[in-house]
XYZ file of C-alpha atoms in Angstrom:
771
model
C -17.006 -20.556 -10.049
C -15.320 -17.502 -11.627
C -12.066 -16.308 -10.028
C -12.388 -13.393 -7.640
C -9.479 -11.624 -9.319
C -6.933 -12.210 -12.035
C -4.253 -13.469 -9.707
C -6.535 -16.237 -8.411
C -7.286 -17.633 -11.849
C -6.565 -21.363 -12.383
C -3.033 -22.391 -13.314
C -2.989 -22.924 -17.099
C -2.542 -26.523 -18.149
C -0.209 -25.360 -20.887
C 3.034 -24.516 -19.078
C 4.024 -22.088 -21.822
C 1.049 -19.860 -20.995
C 1.764 -17.694 -17.955
C -0.906 -16.889 -15.355
C -2.479 -13.480 -15.580
C -0.861 -10.991 -13.224
C -1.605 -7.417 -12.319
C 0.921 -4.856 -13.509
C 1.951 -2.102 -11.115
C 1.238 0.597 -13.676
C 1.040 4.145 -12.460
C -0.753 3.262 -9.256
C -4.294 3.734 -8.031
C -5.356 7.065 -6.531
C -7.862 6.766 -3.683
C -9.576 9.968 -2.622
C -9.965 10.967 1.003
C -13.711 10.517 0.619
C -13.292 6.919 -0.588
C -10.852 6.169 2.235
C -13.314 7.483 4.815
C -16.222 5.565 3.310
C -14.287 2.273 3.307
C -13.035 2.827 6.861
C -16.620 3.469 7.991
C -17.895 0.313 6.277
C -15.128 -1.838 7.771
C -15.717 -0.391 11.231
C -19.310 -1.626 11.042
C -18.489 -5.079 9.634
C -20.599 -7.866 11.138
C -17.555 -9.947 12.122
C -16.075 -7.077 14.138
C -14.473 -3.677 13.766
C -11.750 -3.693 11.106
C -9.279 -0.826 10.720
C -7.394 -0.642 7.392
C -3.714 0.295 7.149
C -3.024 2.287 3.985
C 0.330 1.316 2.490
C 1.643 4.191 0.403
C 4.737 6.364 0.211
C 4.244 9.269 2.613
C 6.280 11.581 0.400
C 4.023 11.168 -2.631
C 2.074 14.312 -3.560
C -1.434 14.308 -2.143
C -4.516 15.441 -3.994
C -6.758 16.711 -1.203
C -5.790 13.870 1.131
C -5.746 11.265 -1.628
C -3.174 8.482 -1.569
C -1.577 6.575 -4.412
C -1.272 2.806 -4.095
C 1.637 1.620 -6.238
C 2.818 -1.996 -6.543
C 1.221 -3.209 -3.311
C 3.089 -6.524 -3.557
C 6.351 -4.732 -2.675
C 5.270 -4.347 0.958
C 5.070 -8.154 1.282
C 8.045 -8.943 -0.927
C 10.649 -9.303 1.825
C 8.318 -11.458 3.927
C 7.413 -13.777 1.067
C 10.704 -13.843 -0.824
C 13.247 -13.883 2.024
C 11.483 -14.917 5.233
C 8.953 -17.495 4.039
C 11.457 -19.404 1.924
C 14.221 -19.485 4.545
C 11.797 -20.410 7.332
C 10.835 -23.389 5.177
C 14.512 -24.370 4.883
C 15.167 -22.993 1.420
C 18.075 -20.714 0.543
C 18.435 -18.147 -2.223
C 21.246 -17.712 -4.643
C 23.526 -14.831 -3.544
C 22.761 -11.403 -5.043
C 24.307 -7.939 -4.954
C 22.017 -7.129 -2.016
C 20.445 -4.069 -3.659
C 16.950 -5.536 -4.064
C 17.127 -7.065 -0.574
C 17.844 -3.655 0.977
C 14.971 -2.113 -0.948
C 12.500 -4.828 0.044
C 13.718 -4.694 3.667
C 13.064 -0.937 3.765
C 9.493 -1.548 2.565
C 9.056 -4.339 5.114
C 10.317 -2.059 7.902
C 8.003 0.756 6.809
C 5.016 -1.585 6.579
C 5.583 -2.688 10.176
C 5.953 0.961 11.222
C 2.666 1.878 9.535
C 0.892 -0.909 11.415
C 2.447 0.367 14.639
C 1.275 3.933 13.950
C -2.269 2.792 13.211
C -2.417 0.649 16.372
C -1.215 3.596 18.469
C -4.014 5.752 17.047
C -6.697 3.442 18.468
C -4.867 1.855 21.421
C -6.247 2.340 24.944
C -4.389 1.435 28.158
C -5.106 -2.166 29.122
C -5.753 -3.333 25.545
C -4.215 -6.614 24.393
C -2.432 -6.498 21.036
C -2.251 -9.871 19.255
C 0.138 -9.961 16.299
C 0.091 -12.746 13.745
C 2.741 -14.188 11.476
C 5.983 -13.388 9.723
C 4.798 -10.285 7.867
C 4.907 -8.394 11.185
C 8.050 -9.670 12.910
C 9.206 -6.123 13.757
C 5.877 -4.869 15.099
C 6.170 -6.076 18.750
C 9.412 -4.176 19.285
C 8.125 -1.067 17.492
C 5.093 -0.960 19.787
C 7.240 -1.598 22.867
C 9.426 1.362 21.866
C 6.440 3.673 22.067
C 4.500 2.204 25.029
C 6.589 0.174 27.469
C 3.613 -1.269 29.380
C 1.666 -2.485 26.327
C 0.336 -6.077 26.514
C 1.636 -7.803 23.378
C 1.311 -11.398 22.151
C 2.829 -12.762 18.939
C 1.911 -16.022 17.174
C 3.820 -17.517 14.249
C 1.777 -19.696 11.880
C 4.726 -21.041 9.864
C 7.716 -23.133 11.002
C 10.625 -21.481 12.803
C 13.986 -22.750 11.510
C 16.998 -23.976 13.440
C 19.818 -21.563 14.220
C 21.965 -23.054 11.432
C 19.422 -21.844 8.886
C 18.473 -18.564 10.545
C 22.156 -17.563 10.508
C 21.847 -17.371 6.714
C 19.418 -14.438 7.038
C 21.289 -11.097 6.992
C 18.552 -9.470 9.117
C 18.431 -12.285 11.672
C 19.107 -9.989 14.629
C 16.383 -7.546 13.590
C 13.842 -10.370 13.282
C 14.653 -11.889 16.677
C 14.795 -8.557 18.495
C 11.545 -7.517 16.844
C 9.690 -10.571 18.154
C 11.232 -10.202 21.630
C 9.227 -7.013 22.104
C 6.246 -9.268 22.900
C 5.292 -10.551 26.357
C 4.287 -13.939 24.934
C 5.486 -15.663 21.747
C 3.481 -18.654 20.508
C 4.307 -21.415 18.036
C 2.459 -24.288 16.389
C 4.735 -27.040 17.705
C 7.355 -27.629 20.381
C 10.222 -27.975 17.903
C 9.527 -24.479 16.531
C 9.523 -22.955 20.013
C 12.770 -24.765 20.827
C 14.371 -23.453 17.641
C 13.344 -19.883 18.518
C 14.819 -20.064 22.021
C 17.976 -21.657 20.634
C 18.353 -18.882 18.040
C 18.009 -16.231 20.751
C 20.806 -17.958 22.684
C 23.117 -18.746 19.790
C 22.662 -15.607 17.692
C 21.841 -12.924 20.264
C 23.646 -14.512 23.211
C 20.522 -14.342 25.407
C 19.821 -16.789 28.215
C 16.874 -19.086 27.483
C 15.155 -22.038 29.128
C 11.975 -24.081 28.763
C 9.877 -21.091 29.888
C 11.254 -18.433 27.589
C 14.054 -15.954 26.870
C 15.650 -13.402 29.203
C 15.656 -10.202 27.183
C 16.746 -6.830 28.559
C 15.603 -7.127 32.130
C 12.402 -9.099 31.477
C 11.346 -12.622 30.604
C 9.692 -13.168 27.227
C 7.539 -16.283 27.620
C 7.659 -18.812 24.776
C 4.826 -21.332 24.453
C 3.282 -23.959 22.197
C -0.314 -23.379 21.111
C -1.401 -25.716 18.283
C -4.019 -23.726 16.417
C -7.307 -25.258 15.324
C -10.142 -24.517 12.908
C -13.747 -23.460 13.400
C -14.867 -27.097 13.374
C -18.562 -26.390 13.962
C -18.731 -23.955 11.034
C -16.851 -26.361 8.742
C -19.129 -29.238 9.719
C -22.231 -27.172 9.056
C -20.967 -26.202 5.604
C -19.729 -29.711 4.747
C -23.006 -31.478 5.501
C -25.188 -29.143 3.495
C -27.752 -30.501 0.986
C -25.902 -28.983 -1.968
C -22.656 -30.640 -0.886
C -24.520 -33.950 -0.435
C -25.387 -33.918 -4.130
C -21.767 -33.330 -5.139
C -20.594 -36.157 -2.857
C -23.023 -38.528 -4.544
C -21.809 -37.388 -7.975
C -18.153 -37.963 -7.037
C -18.826 -41.447 -5.684
C -20.732 -42.356 -8.829
C -17.890 -41.022 -10.993
C -15.299 -43.149 -9.159
C -17.547 -46.085 -8.312
C -15.574 -49.132 -7.231
C -12.436 -47.071 -6.702
C -10.760 -46.012 -3.467
C -10.234 -42.247 -3.545
C -7.022 -40.721 -2.177
C -7.272 -36.953 -1.999
C -4.528 -34.324 -1.887
C -4.925 -30.565 -1.905
C -1.800 -28.398 -1.863
C -0.283 -25.182 -3.110
C 2.085 -25.761 -6.001
C 5.363 -24.947 -4.270
C 8.362 -26.973 -3.207
C 7.519 -27.132 0.520
C 4.131 -28.837 0.027
C 5.688 -32.070 -1.204
C 3.428 -32.641 -4.227
C 6.300 -34.238 -6.161
C 7.112 -36.521 -3.215
C 3.451 -37.521 -3.028
C 3.337 -38.494 -6.686
C 6.592 -40.442 -6.491
C 5.320 -42.288 -3.407
C 2.044 -43.101 -5.195
C 4.048 -44.473 -8.116
C 6.053 -46.612 -5.676
C 2.760 -47.827 -4.140
C 1.368 -48.963 -7.502
C 4.688 -50.670 -8.261
C 4.926 -52.546 -4.934
C 1.248 -53.372 -4.565
C 0.045 -54.335 -8.064
C -3.233 -55.696 -6.652
C -4.389 -52.087 -6.212
C -3.820 -51.058 -9.826
C -7.090 -49.914 -11.331
C -8.717 -49.829 -7.901
C -7.266 -46.632 -6.483
C -7.356 -43.078 -7.831
C -5.348 -40.113 -6.551
C -7.204 -36.828 -6.948
C -4.605 -34.057 -6.564
C -5.739 -30.432 -6.525
C -3.041 -27.758 -6.696
C -3.437 -24.003 -6.390
C -0.880 -21.306 -7.309
C 2.040 -20.795 -4.963
C 2.284 -17.840 -2.594
C 6.087 -18.091 -2.512
C 7.475 -14.994 -4.231
C 10.593 -16.721 -5.539
C 8.659 -19.578 -7.091
C 6.168 -17.185 -8.679
C 9.136 -15.725 -10.549
C 10.426 -19.158 -11.584
C 10.799 -18.613 -15.306
C 11.331 -22.292 -15.953
C 8.213 -23.260 -14.006
C 10.266 -26.174 -12.682
C 7.831 -27.379 -10.028
C 4.824 -27.382 -12.372
C 6.882 -29.175 -15.026
C 8.052 -31.779 -12.518
C 4.498 -32.445 -11.340
C 3.194 -32.676 -14.914
C 5.960 -35.124 -15.854
C 5.226 -37.348 -12.849
C 1.467 -37.334 -13.558
C 2.076 -38.241 -17.201
C 4.542 -40.984 -16.217
C 2.194 -42.620 -13.688
C -0.812 -42.426 -15.979
C 1.270 -43.823 -18.849
C 2.566 -46.762 -16.797
C -0.524 -47.714 -14.835
C -3.448 -46.116 -16.700
C -5.566 -47.229 -19.596
C -8.117 -45.846 -22.026
C -10.848 -46.391 -19.444
C -8.948 -45.432 -16.286
C -6.535 -42.684 -15.174
C -4.915 -43.347 -11.764
C -3.927 -39.710 -11.144
C -6.476 -36.950 -11.630
C -4.569 -33.659 -11.412
C -6.586 -30.432 -11.162
C -4.315 -27.349 -11.180
C -7.014 -24.871 -10.159
C -8.969 -23.370 -7.308
C -12.025 -25.302 -6.127
C -15.213 -23.746 -4.907
C -15.946 -24.248 -1.228
C -18.674 -26.820 -1.944
C -16.464 -28.783 -4.354
C -13.617 -28.859 -1.869
C -15.759 -30.060 1.037
C -17.472 -32.654 -1.171
C -14.067 -34.002 -2.208
C -13.001 -34.362 1.433
C -16.241 -36.171 2.285
C -16.018 -38.548 -0.692
C -12.371 -39.488 -0.065
C -11.266 -42.776 1.497
C -7.815 -41.426 2.444
C -6.255 -37.983 2.754
C -2.544 -37.931 1.859
C -0.485 -34.939 3.060
C 3.238 -35.082 2.295
C 4.477 -31.562 3.049
C 8.241 -31.410 3.563
C 7.989 -28.347 5.823
C 4.735 -26.887 7.043
C 3.239 -24.801 9.815
C -0.471 -25.301 10.319
C -2.051 -27.644 7.784
C -5.791 -26.877 7.719
C -6.592 -29.521 5.110
C -5.817 -32.302 7.597
C -8.141 -30.778 10.206
C -10.943 -30.140 7.713
C -10.628 -33.698 6.401
C -11.162 -35.115 9.898
C -14.373 -33.073 10.287
C -15.634 -34.090 6.848
C -15.026 -37.783 7.611
C -17.541 -37.727 10.475
C -19.498 -40.598 8.977
C -16.937 -42.453 6.813
C -13.934 -42.556 9.209
C -11.354 -42.369 6.420
C -7.706 -42.594 7.651
C -5.447 -39.536 7.565
C -1.849 -39.962 6.342
C 0.103 -36.945 7.563
C 3.709 -35.840 7.105
C 5.718 -35.705 10.324
C 7.162 -32.391 9.051
C 3.764 -30.725 9.261
C 3.217 -28.466 12.268
C -0.129 -30.188 12.770
C 1.427 -33.660 13.151
C 2.332 -33.068 16.784
C -1.299 -32.524 17.767
C -2.789 -35.287 15.567
C -1.025 -38.253 17.139
C -3.637 -40.762 15.925
C -2.995 -39.996 12.264
C -0.655 -42.229 10.253
C 2.552 -40.204 10.419
C 4.965 -40.585 7.505
C 8.307 -39.251 6.299
C 7.629 -37.859 2.790
C 11.243 -38.531 1.772
C 10.793 -42.250 2.525
C 8.879 -43.225 -0.604
C 8.672 -46.898 0.310
C 7.415 -46.058 3.789
C 4.699 -43.794 2.352
C 3.681 -46.524 -0.121
C 3.369 -49.023 2.729
C 1.316 -46.518 4.757
C -1.105 -46.105 1.834
C -1.547 -49.889 1.683
C -1.981 -50.027 5.467
C -4.702 -47.360 5.343
C -6.524 -49.133 2.511
C -6.493 -52.506 4.283
C -7.308 -51.227 7.770
C -10.341 -52.776 9.461
C -13.466 -50.681 9.957
C -13.162 -50.956 13.743
C -9.626 -49.608 13.690
C -10.621 -46.821 11.312
C -13.469 -45.847 13.586
C -11.304 -45.861 16.724
C -8.610 -43.792 15.005
C -11.100 -41.300 13.645
C -13.011 -40.861 16.907
C -9.796 -39.756 18.649
C -8.920 -37.396 15.801
C -12.448 -36.017 15.624
C -12.533 -35.328 19.351
C -9.174 -33.569 19.126
C -10.193 -31.369 16.174
C -13.628 -30.430 17.499
C -12.526 -29.682 21.075
C -9.176 -28.031 20.303
C -10.756 -25.675 17.792
C -9.881 -22.096 16.969
C -12.137 -20.794 19.736
C -10.342 -22.991 22.265
C -6.970 -21.860 20.863
C -7.732 -18.134 21.148
C -9.132 -18.538 24.676
C -6.101 -20.531 25.826
C -3.652 -18.122 24.192
C -5.199 -15.062 25.846
C -5.456 -16.820 29.215
C -1.764 -17.670 29.050
C -0.934 -14.053 28.178
C -2.948 -12.767 31.143
C -1.184 -15.283 33.396
C 2.195 -14.078 32.119
C 1.251 -10.434 32.673
C 0.068 -11.124 36.237
C 3.240 -12.965 37.180
C 5.560 -10.318 35.759
C 3.676 -7.079 36.306
C 6.707 -5.427 37.919
C 9.250 -6.145 35.190
C 9.395 -4.113 32.022
C 11.885 -4.892 29.287
C 14.083 -2.152 27.882
C 12.874 -1.528 24.307
C 15.115 -1.640 21.273
C 16.378 1.808 20.247
C 13.852 3.471 17.932
C 16.275 4.543 15.247
C 13.700 6.367 13.161
C 12.835 8.517 16.209
C 16.573 8.975 16.840
C 17.142 10.221 13.279
C 14.163 12.603 13.238
C 15.109 14.124 16.650
C 18.733 14.516 15.550
C 17.781 16.259 12.322
C 15.517 18.736 14.131
C 18.178 19.702 16.722
C 20.722 22.501 16.372
C 22.711 21.690 19.557
C 23.652 18.046 20.048
C 25.645 16.235 22.719
C 27.064 12.713 22.405
C 28.523 10.712 25.302
C 30.056 7.321 24.491
C 31.591 4.731 26.772
C 34.504 2.929 25.094
C 34.886 -0.772 26.040
C 31.747 -2.742 25.224
C 30.172 0.261 23.507
C 32.433 1.477 20.707
C 34.506 -1.726 20.703
C 33.685 -5.298 21.801
C 34.885 -6.675 25.130
C 38.030 -8.777 24.599
C 40.147 -10.933 26.926
C 43.166 -8.646 26.722
C 42.109 -4.995 27.329
C 45.147 -3.789 25.383
C 43.763 -5.503 22.267
C 40.508 -3.504 22.284
C 41.649 -0.957 19.713
C 39.126 0.949 17.567
C 38.515 -0.237 14.019
C 38.844 1.971 10.980
C 35.073 2.264 10.788
C 34.797 3.459 14.411
C 37.430 6.153 13.797
C 35.821 7.176 10.508
C 32.370 7.418 12.116
C 33.587 9.468 15.090
C 35.549 11.822 12.811
C 32.499 12.487 10.688
C 30.264 13.014 13.721
C 32.705 15.398 15.426
C 33.246 17.393 12.226
C 29.719 18.836 12.447
C 29.950 22.127 14.401
C 26.509 21.442 15.921
C 27.809 18.254 17.585
C 29.745 17.949 20.853
C 31.176 14.430 20.946
C 32.723 12.938 24.114
C 34.243 9.562 24.936
C 33.734 8.939 28.673
C 35.746 5.858 29.549
C 37.438 3.962 32.336
C 40.570 3.909 30.189
C 43.546 6.057 31.140
C 44.767 9.158 29.279
C 47.614 7.328 27.555
C 45.298 4.837 25.817
C 42.744 7.470 24.747
C 45.477 9.780 23.454
C 47.115 7.009 21.476
C 44.077 5.634 19.685
C 41.528 8.470 19.548
C 43.467 11.605 20.447
C 44.153 12.478 16.802
C 40.448 13.017 16.024
C 39.798 16.766 15.964
C 36.769 17.995 17.889
C 36.600 14.938 20.178
C 36.408 15.438 23.958
C 37.582 12.864 26.519
C 36.993 11.856 30.120
C 39.425 9.208 31.431
C 39.356 6.895 34.429
C 35.582 7.152 34.963
C 35.613 10.929 35.335
C 38.958 11.525 37.040
C 40.392 13.435 34.073
C 38.957 15.582 31.282
C 40.370 16.848 28.006
C 38.393 19.480 26.153
C 37.897 19.193 22.356
C 40.806 20.776 20.504
C 43.050 20.764 23.583
C 46.021 18.579 24.556
C 45.804 19.407 28.257
C 44.219 16.965 30.722
C 42.449 18.418 33.747
C 42.857 16.342 36.943
C 39.536 16.455 38.801
C 40.866 14.411 41.736
C 44.188 16.105 42.431
C 43.123 17.371 45.890
C 41.976 13.937 47.041
C 44.164 11.822 49.384
C 45.268 8.689 47.504
C 46.562 6.861 50.592
C 43.893 4.213 50.133
C 45.689 2.829 47.067
C 48.358 1.054 49.172
C 45.794 -1.040 51.063
C 43.852 -1.824 47.905
C 47.030 -2.837 46.089
C 47.913 -5.294 48.868
C 44.458 -6.890 48.676
C 44.535 -7.059 44.864
C 48.015 -8.634 44.927
C 46.752 -11.338 47.296
C 43.908 -12.295 44.983
C 46.156 -12.094 41.918
C 48.212 -14.912 43.427
C 45.038 -16.909 44.156
C 43.710 -16.357 40.619
C 46.185 -17.443 37.901
C 45.988 -15.212 34.819
C 44.584 -12.175 36.632
C 46.449 -8.843 36.734
C 46.292 -5.352 38.235
C 45.936 -2.133 36.245
C 47.174 1.000 38.023
C 45.526 4.246 36.967
C 46.144 7.767 38.215
C 43.002 7.834 40.360
C 41.851 4.219 40.434
C 43.052 0.653 40.734
C 41.510 -2.159 38.662
C 41.887 -5.914 39.093
C 41.171 -7.849 35.878
C 40.344 -11.558 35.963
C 39.001 -12.093 32.414
C 42.012 -14.247 31.340
C 41.479 -16.534 34.367
C 39.210 -19.524 34.761
C 35.669 -17.991 34.662
C 34.328 -19.808 37.737
C 37.450 -19.300 39.845
C 37.701 -15.646 38.780
C 34.068 -14.880 39.644
C 34.366 -16.665 43.027
C 37.528 -14.829 44.059
C 36.112 -11.526 42.792
C 33.136 -11.858 45.130
C 35.442 -12.591 48.069
C 37.769 -9.721 47.151
C 34.843 -7.306 46.862
C 33.493 -8.317 50.281
C 36.927 -7.865 51.850
C 37.427 -4.407 50.333
C 33.953 -3.234 51.352
C 34.594 -4.305 54.968
C 38.012 -2.606 55.173
C 39.076 0.115 52.729
C 35.584 1.302 51.824
C 34.770 1.961 55.485
C 37.956 3.973 56.157
C 38.177 5.984 52.936
C 35.706 7.783 50.622
C 36.037 5.182 47.923
C 33.681 2.710 46.263
C 34.278 -0.811 44.971
C 32.779 -1.158 41.493
C 32.097 -4.506 39.835
C 32.731 -4.351 36.105
C 32.855 -6.935 33.330
C 35.372 -9.466 34.687
C 37.035 -6.787 36.820
C 36.879 -4.941 40.139
C 37.729 -1.261 40.361
C 38.266 0.942 43.415
C 37.917 4.706 42.924
C 36.972 7.850 44.883
C 33.219 8.086 45.499
C 32.835 11.602 44.120
C 34.394 10.603 40.802
C 32.016 8.906 38.360
C 30.705 9.230 34.854
C 27.444 10.724 36.108
C 29.250 13.828 37.361
C 30.848 14.263 33.942
C 27.460 13.922 32.246
C 25.970 16.588 34.539
C 28.917 18.880 33.870
C 28.671 18.551 30.089
C 24.925 19.294 30.098
C 25.405 22.299 32.423
C 28.142 23.679 30.173
C 25.366 24.603 27.752
C 23.487 26.550 30.438
C 20.133 26.059 32.120
C 18.216 29.050 30.776
C 15.488 28.600 28.184
C 16.955 27.727 24.808
C 20.375 26.894 26.211
C 20.330 23.120 26.986
C 21.155 20.721 24.120
C 18.190 19.738 21.971
C 19.569 16.241 21.347
C 21.586 14.055 23.734
C 22.704 10.502 22.966
C 24.370 8.621 25.827
C 25.542 5.022 25.370
C 27.242 2.615 27.783
C 27.357 -1.053 28.666
C 28.120 -1.591 32.370
C 27.386 -0.410 35.917
C 29.664 2.616 35.680
C 27.539 3.915 32.804
C 24.371 3.708 34.898
C 25.666 6.859 36.644
C 25.374 8.718 33.337
C 21.857 7.405 32.739
C 20.847 8.373 36.286
C 22.238 11.885 35.842
C 20.361 12.458 32.575
C 17.107 11.002 33.926
C 17.229 13.446 36.863
C 18.270 16.439 34.752
C 16.021 19.243 33.534
C 16.275 18.019 29.933
C 12.995 17.311 28.172
C 12.562 13.484 27.994
C 12.020 13.612 24.244
C 15.402 15.314 23.769
C 17.705 12.676 25.254
C 18.346 8.996 24.508
C 19.967 6.790 27.149
C 21.009 3.492 25.581
C 22.481 0.409 27.249
C 24.574 -1.979 25.151
C 25.018 -5.707 25.638
C 23.839 -8.295 28.140
C 20.190 -9.218 27.929
C 19.631 -9.944 31.620
C 20.575 -6.562 33.033
C 18.223 -4.172 34.773
C 19.085 -0.681 33.665
C 18.133 2.965 34.050
C 18.545 3.418 30.287
C 15.405 3.988 28.221
C 16.621 2.007 25.189
C 18.934 -0.848 24.303
C 21.234 -2.025 21.526
C 22.710 -5.491 21.333
C 26.401 -4.947 20.614
C 28.985 -2.317 19.569
C 28.469 -2.886 15.857
C 24.829 -1.762 16.320
C 26.093 1.425 18.000
C 28.264 2.280 15.007
C 25.462 1.467 12.545
C 23.081 3.771 14.441
C 25.599 6.623 14.396
C 26.129 6.041 10.672
C 22.400 6.727 10.157
C 22.837 10.132 11.817
C 25.920 10.977 9.771
C 23.972 10.577 6.551
C 26.931 8.868 4.906
C 27.613 5.293 3.904
C 23.964 4.912 2.857
C 24.764 1.823 0.821
C 25.702 -0.020 4.026
C 23.294 1.634 6.457
C 19.896 0.246 7.367
C 17.450 1.843 4.966
C 14.395 0.990 7.096
C 14.585 3.841 9.668
C 15.639 6.331 6.977
C 12.692 5.276 4.807
C 10.302 5.857 7.749
C 11.696 9.355 8.396
C 11.857 10.352 4.716
C 8.555 8.726 3.781
C 10.250 6.890 0.935
C 13.280 4.709 0.282
C 16.333 6.986 0.036
C 18.510 6.812 -3.032
C 21.619 4.703 -2.571
C 24.796 6.668 -3.102
C 26.950 5.066 -5.800
C 30.492 4.176 -4.831
C 29.785 4.367 -1.113
C 32.300 3.040 1.351
C 31.625 -0.557 2.302
C 31.659 -0.949 6.062
C 34.354 -3.145 7.550
C 31.862 -4.569 10.041
C 28.152 -5.033 9.634
C 25.335 -5.998 11.983
C 24.189 -9.555 11.808
C 24.712 -11.250 15.119
C 27.239 -13.571 16.657
C 28.874 -16.352 14.725
């Protein structure tokens, strides 16, 4: 059977001869007419409507709507080179990061193009099912655009433990991308457990056996072992033409037991382990020498890194093992290992599975192994045993197979002997259970069960909508189009992380540098609206020209370029502070480590340094006491913060400051700001979000973003995980530090990967998740 294309040609037996590969060249121009004709043909395909996604640089010159397809492998490079290898527990050698940033930008853009195409054809109520690691970012990108979209994601490969996922620089992006789905499915329980654990350990999200709490909603995580179309396989396998090939194979190996293996030639498929185990079998069980043949078929790897393996180490290792076994245990008339490094036709493959006495699968890390399922169907009449690696994702659903550890060569050898000497009754009983499992839990059953579970999830949580991840490409494009821009930043938990000692939360050099650059643009009005007092803000940020401040949650304001603080609460009676101080002092004694912070217009009791359980308990009691006494006599409110309680006048809050800043521009046509970015992390910042949501600003002109805890319900329209993500997002707007910034959103906006600026400043803190 001739290869369908050059890249699917058989692996050459001579290792010095490289496989034929396509060269990128100058690209392929496809006219608008050809695009339309192909789209029309695919829309009328007999298996269902198919919509193509054209992967090309948007900035490339068009010839009457034509597109140029250049090096199409680059769109998959990050998925195959970085994700696939790490998810199969392999690590790369460290690099300068340049190629990784380029391939990540292409990966990001590819996901964005899929999102754009889906949105073109999406109708309310549709279910969007997303498959595999090439589209990790797609669920979140869709959720950013349509909050109520019904999204399911299924991963066909293993999901690694948190210790391995930490090694991926873009680990946070991958996890947050998947968490845009309502339902996330995996092949086995261990993979689902690893995913939930990674969300807890890397993102800090709460997770349990049901799923992950992410930004006000529950993302359900489930196990859905996928199957095959067993009826179609059986029909093809027991065809008259295949019957003839089965007869020919049995005649060729008459008197020999046939062990069959069919794998891709990469390190995760365990071909080398299989050959070493077979050698151990022939050594330990000499009575089988000359009576057993291993037919091993290998096809080219899909792993990007191993395609580029100049030394062809895996192929060399396999060839050496084959030669060694055949030299030790073969003869002129018999070769114990028949190695076929090539693609088989469908009929040849099915005939081989039918003729086999044993299937041996020794993958060292695998998602869904279809060969094992197809072998069970093909053994309908012969009942040949299946020896299956416990590291295969299919092993959990095929409990009646002979499970082996491919690293235990002696154990595998003993399992081969056990399978060969098994009684016919035991073979039949084992196979009947496997056959029932494969034919009833087929791909049709899998898809039905997966969709039913999604519908069940949607029904049970129809009132909760998660806050989508900030769409940074939309943020950049809106910012660039605006001439009047307003920024409002909270301080603690937004520009800097929350720390035990509030005095230690000082801004880093990168925060100061980023704010300076942002405030230096005359089109930008930049404000820090914080619960901190004037002294702290003056000391650490007051030297930045063009920066405006609001202290103590709106009690004081300092205009950009001024040193004068305006007291917005000077006419208010502060007699309430004495009663509050007495109550706070009482609970400070009851809570070792806690302390009181006196501000000009507010009092704050901090219990972060205390025992967490004792502090939270006493805080609840203190809050109840204050609400029953002081709050009823005075116009004050008791605000619960992050490990603190604050009492302040009711008319003073960040929302009033936000309203004031927007109104300073004016309300007439053309006067309001064309871009507003408001970020905060706690309840006091919800006042700002509420004020902007109820303002006359066009919804597409303002971005309300909450930062931090995954379980919160918020009025914000977007979320970011932690302060370092805030600074990275602002860096994208500044247009500086491109070497350290995320190229993905910039590539989407520009239509191509932007040039990296040589000699750029290396950021002193980068996104990447908790350690």
